[in-house]
Short mmCIF file of C-alpha atoms in Angstrom, two decimals:
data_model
loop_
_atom_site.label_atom_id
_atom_site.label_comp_id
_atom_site.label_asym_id
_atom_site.label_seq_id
_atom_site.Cartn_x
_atom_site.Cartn_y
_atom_site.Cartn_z
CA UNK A 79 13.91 -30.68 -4.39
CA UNK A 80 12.82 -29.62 -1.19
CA UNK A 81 9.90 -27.24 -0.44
CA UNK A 82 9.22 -24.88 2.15
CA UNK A 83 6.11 -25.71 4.59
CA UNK A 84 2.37 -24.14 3.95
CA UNK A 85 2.33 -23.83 7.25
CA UNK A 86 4.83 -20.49 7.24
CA UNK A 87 2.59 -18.64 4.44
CA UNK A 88 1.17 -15.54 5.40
CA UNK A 89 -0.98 -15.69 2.32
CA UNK A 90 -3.65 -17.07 4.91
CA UNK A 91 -4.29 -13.77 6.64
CA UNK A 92 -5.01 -11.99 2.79
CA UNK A 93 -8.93 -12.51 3.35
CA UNK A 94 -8.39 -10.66 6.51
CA UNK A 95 -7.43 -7.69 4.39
CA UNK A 96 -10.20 -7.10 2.22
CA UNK A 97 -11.61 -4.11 2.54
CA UNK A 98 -14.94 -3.45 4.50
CA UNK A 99 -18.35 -3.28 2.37
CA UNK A 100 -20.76 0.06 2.58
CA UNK A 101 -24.31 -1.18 3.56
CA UNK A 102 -27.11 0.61 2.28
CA UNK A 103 -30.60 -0.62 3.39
CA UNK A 104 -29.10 -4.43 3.49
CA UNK A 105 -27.47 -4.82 0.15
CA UNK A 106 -24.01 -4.31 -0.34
CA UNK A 107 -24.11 -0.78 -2.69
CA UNK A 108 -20.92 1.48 -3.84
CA UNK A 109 -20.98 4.51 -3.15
CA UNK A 110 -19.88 7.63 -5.82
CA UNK A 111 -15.99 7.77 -5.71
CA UNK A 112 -15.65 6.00 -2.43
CA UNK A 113 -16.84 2.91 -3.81
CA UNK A 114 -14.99 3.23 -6.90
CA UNK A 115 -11.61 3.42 -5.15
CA UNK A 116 -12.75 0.65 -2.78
CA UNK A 117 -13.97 -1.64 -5.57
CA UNK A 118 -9.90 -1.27 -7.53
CA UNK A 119 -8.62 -2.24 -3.92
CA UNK A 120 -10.95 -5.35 -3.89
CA UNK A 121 -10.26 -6.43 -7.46
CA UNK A 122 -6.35 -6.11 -6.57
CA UNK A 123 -6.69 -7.72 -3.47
CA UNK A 124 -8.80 -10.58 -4.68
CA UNK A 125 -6.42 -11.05 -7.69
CA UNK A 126 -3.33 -11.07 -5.85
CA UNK A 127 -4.46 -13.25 -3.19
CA UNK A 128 -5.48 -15.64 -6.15
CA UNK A 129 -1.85 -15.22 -7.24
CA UNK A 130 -0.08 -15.82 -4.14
CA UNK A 131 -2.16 -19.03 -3.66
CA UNK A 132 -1.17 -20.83 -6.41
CA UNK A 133 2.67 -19.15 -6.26
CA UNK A 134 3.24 -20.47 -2.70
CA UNK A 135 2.53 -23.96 -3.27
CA UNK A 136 5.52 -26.27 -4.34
CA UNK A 137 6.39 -25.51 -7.84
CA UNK A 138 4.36 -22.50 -7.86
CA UNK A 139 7.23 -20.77 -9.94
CA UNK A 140 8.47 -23.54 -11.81
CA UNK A 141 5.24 -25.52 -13.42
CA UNK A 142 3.69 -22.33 -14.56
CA UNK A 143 5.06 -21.32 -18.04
CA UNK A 144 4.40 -17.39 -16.80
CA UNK A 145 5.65 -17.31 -13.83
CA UNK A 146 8.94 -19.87 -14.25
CA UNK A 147 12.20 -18.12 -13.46
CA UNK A 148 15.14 -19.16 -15.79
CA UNK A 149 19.47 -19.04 -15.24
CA UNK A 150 20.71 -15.39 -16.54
CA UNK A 151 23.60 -15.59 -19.32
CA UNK A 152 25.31 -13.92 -17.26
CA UNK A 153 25.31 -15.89 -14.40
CA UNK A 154 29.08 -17.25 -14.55
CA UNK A 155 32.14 -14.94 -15.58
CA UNK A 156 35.07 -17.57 -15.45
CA UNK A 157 35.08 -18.97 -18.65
CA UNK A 158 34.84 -22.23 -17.74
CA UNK A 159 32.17 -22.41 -15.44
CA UNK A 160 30.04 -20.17 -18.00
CA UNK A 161 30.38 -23.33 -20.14
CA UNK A 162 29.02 -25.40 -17.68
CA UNK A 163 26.15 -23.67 -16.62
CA UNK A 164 25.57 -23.46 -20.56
CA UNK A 165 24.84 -26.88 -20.43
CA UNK A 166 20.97 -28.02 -20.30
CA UNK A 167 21.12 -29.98 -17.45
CA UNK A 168 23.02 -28.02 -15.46
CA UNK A 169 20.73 -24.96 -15.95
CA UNK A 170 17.67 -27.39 -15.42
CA UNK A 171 18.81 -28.07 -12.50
CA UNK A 172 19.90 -24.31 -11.06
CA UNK A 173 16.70 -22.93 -12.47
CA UNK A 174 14.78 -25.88 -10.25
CA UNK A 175 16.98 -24.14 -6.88
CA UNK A 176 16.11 -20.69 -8.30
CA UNK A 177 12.02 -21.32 -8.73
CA UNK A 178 12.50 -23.20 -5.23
CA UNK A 179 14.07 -19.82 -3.48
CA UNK A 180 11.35 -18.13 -5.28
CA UNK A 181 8.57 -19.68 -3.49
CA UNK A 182 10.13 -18.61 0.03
CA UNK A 183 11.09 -15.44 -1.57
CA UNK A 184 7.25 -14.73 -2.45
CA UNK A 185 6.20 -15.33 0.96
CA UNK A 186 8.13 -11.96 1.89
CA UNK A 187 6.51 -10.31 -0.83
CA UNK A 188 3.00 -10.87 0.11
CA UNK A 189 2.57 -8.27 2.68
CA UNK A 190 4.72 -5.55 0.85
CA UNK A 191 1.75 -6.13 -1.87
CA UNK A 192 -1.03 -5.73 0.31
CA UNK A 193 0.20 -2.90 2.06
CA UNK A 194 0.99 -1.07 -1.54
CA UNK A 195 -2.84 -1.99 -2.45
CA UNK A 196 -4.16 -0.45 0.98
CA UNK A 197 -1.62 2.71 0.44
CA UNK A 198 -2.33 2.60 -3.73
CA UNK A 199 -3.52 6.36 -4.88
CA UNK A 200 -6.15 6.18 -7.29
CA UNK A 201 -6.52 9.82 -9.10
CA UNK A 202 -8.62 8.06 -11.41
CA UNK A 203 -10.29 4.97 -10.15
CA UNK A 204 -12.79 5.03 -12.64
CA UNK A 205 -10.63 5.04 -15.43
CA UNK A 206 -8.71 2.27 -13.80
CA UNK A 207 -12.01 0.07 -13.31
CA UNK A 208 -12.94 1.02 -17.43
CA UNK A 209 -8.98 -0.38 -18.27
CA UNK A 210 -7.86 -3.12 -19.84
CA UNK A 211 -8.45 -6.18 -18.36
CA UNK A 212 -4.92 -5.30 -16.07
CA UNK A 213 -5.21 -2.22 -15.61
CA UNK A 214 -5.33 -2.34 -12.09
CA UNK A 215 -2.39 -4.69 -12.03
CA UNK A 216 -0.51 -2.17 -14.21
CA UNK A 217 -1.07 0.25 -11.84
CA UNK A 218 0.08 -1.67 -8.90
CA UNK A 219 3.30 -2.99 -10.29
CA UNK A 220 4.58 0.69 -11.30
CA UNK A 221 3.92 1.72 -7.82
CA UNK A 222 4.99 -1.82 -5.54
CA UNK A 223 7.32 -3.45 -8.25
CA UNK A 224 10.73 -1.90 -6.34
CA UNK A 225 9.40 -2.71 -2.97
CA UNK A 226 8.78 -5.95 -4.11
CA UNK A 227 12.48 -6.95 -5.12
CA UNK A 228 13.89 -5.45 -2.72
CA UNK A 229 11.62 -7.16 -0.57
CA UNK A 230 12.86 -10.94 -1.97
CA UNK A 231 16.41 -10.15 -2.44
CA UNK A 232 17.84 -10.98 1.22
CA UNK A 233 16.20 -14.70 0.67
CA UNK A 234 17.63 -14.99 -3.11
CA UNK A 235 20.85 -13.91 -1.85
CA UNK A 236 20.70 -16.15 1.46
CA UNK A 237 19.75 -19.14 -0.74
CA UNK A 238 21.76 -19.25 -3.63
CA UNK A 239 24.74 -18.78 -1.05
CA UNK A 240 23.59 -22.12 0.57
CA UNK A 241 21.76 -23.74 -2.47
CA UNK A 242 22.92 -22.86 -5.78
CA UNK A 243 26.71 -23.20 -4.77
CA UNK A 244 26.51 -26.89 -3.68
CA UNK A 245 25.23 -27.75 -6.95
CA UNK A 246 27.99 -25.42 -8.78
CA UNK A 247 30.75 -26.80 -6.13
CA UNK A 248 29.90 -30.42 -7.12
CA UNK A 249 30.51 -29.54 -11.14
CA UNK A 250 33.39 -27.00 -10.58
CA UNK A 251 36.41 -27.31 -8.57
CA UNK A 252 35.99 -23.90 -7.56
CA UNK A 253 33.34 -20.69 -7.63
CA UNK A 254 35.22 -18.25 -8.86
CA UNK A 255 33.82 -16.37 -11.46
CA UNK A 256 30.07 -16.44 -9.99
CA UNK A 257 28.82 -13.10 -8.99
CA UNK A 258 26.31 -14.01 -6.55
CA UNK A 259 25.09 -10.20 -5.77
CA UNK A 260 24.10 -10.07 -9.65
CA UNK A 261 22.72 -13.70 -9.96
CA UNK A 262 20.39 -12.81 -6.84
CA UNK A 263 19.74 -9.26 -7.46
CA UNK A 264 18.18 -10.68 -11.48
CA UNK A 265 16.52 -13.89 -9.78
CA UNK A 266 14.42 -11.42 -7.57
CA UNK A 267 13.58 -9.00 -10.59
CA UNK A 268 12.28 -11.96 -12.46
CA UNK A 269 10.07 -12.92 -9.28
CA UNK A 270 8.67 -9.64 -9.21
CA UNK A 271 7.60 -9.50 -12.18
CA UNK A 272 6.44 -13.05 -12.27
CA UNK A 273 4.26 -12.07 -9.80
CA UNK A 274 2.90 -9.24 -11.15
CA UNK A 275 1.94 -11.28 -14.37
CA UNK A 276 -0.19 -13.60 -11.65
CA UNK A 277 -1.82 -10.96 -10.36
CA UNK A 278 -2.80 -9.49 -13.61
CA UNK A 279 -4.01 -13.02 -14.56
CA UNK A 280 -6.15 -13.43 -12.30
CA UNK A 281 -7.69 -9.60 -12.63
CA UNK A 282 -8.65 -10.67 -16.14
CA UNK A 283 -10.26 -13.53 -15.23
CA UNK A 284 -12.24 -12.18 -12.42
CA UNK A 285 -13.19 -8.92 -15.26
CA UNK A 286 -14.28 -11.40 -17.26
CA UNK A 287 -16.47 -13.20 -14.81
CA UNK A 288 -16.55 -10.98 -11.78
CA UNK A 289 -20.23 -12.95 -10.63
CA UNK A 290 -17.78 -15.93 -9.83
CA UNK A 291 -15.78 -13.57 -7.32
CA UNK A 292 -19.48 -13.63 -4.61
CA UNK A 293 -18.54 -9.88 -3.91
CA UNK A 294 -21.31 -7.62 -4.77
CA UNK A 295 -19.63 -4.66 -4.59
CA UNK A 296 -16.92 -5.70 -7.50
CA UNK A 297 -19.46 -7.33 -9.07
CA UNK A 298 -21.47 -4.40 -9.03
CA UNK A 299 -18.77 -1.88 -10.37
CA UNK A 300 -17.13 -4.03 -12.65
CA UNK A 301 -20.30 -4.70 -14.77
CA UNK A 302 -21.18 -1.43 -14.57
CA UNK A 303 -17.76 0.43 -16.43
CA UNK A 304 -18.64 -2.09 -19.10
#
């Protein structure tokens, strides 16, 4: 199984992106609405640079239960080769390709996230911050989660063309049957989402412990819709 390099994540730039803190007589202070809105952009930010992390390393899809991407039914159409990829091994192995494309396919994703957390309206901030523990998350995906396929799909598509098929080729005589559009086009759905389930992972944790996070301002906020 090969693995894309670290080296081409842009996940290294996200601390670049956090937003700026308001100083108030030397301590980091929020400010009425302003800080509100400022501290939901933090918490997302933080959380999905926390996701991202741990997504973009090899296996990042695969080895996490919540995040793994499995082989639709649907995948094969020819008879045949629908009974193949039935199989347990043969799905074990295409989902391994799949959560492999995924991990490239994230690294596309990254920025489309971060810009939909700078350009995120927040009517109610406040309400967002009191949520459950991902509401913010919840928020994001309704807003980011289309942008965010679309985003992956080109590298699903790409991949499967030059990945998936060798594997299919070297258990089938031929690949008719395989609609490759469809397979790709429900690979990247279930990476978006994936995603958005790390991100609202790690907003929970950080709500439940947002001392840990070293950012006053969250800090601040979060213990105080409590």
């Amino acid at each position: 199984m090969i693995h894309a390099p670290m080296s081409r994540r842009r996940i290294l730039g996200a601390t670049a992106l956090m937003l700026p803190v308001t100083i108030l007589g030397g301590c980091a202070t929020p400010l009425g609405s302003y800080g509100v809105e400022e501290g939901v952009r933090r918490l997302l930010t933080l959380s999905s640079q926390r996701a991202f992390e741990r997504l973009i390393r090899p296996g990042g899809f695969y080895d996490d239960q919540l995040t793994r991407l499995t082989l639709p039914d649907t995948a094969g159409q020819n008879n045949v080769l629908a009974a193949v990829l039935r199989t347990n091994a043969v799905r074990s192995r295409i989902a391994l390709a799949l959560n492999d494309i995924a991990v490239d396919a994230a690294d596309r994703a990254t920025p489309v996230v971060l810009d939909s957390i700078r350009g995120l309206t927040l009517a109610d901030a406040v309400a967002v911050l009191r949520g459950g523990p991902t509401a913010a998350t919840d928020l994001l995906a309704q807003s980011a989660r289309g942008a965010v396929i679309d985003a992956m799909f080109p590298t699903f598509s790409n991949d499967l063309r030059s990945d998936t098929a060798e594997i299919l080729l070297a258990i089938v005589a031929a690949q008719t049957g395989i609609d490759y559009g469809a397979l790709a086009r429900s690979a990247a759905d279930q990476a978006g989402n994936a995603i958005f389930r790390a991100i609202g992972r790690e907003e929970a944790a950080i709500r439940a412990d947002p001392r840990r996070t070293g950012d006053p301002v969250l800090t601040a906020l979060l213990l105080g819709t409590r």
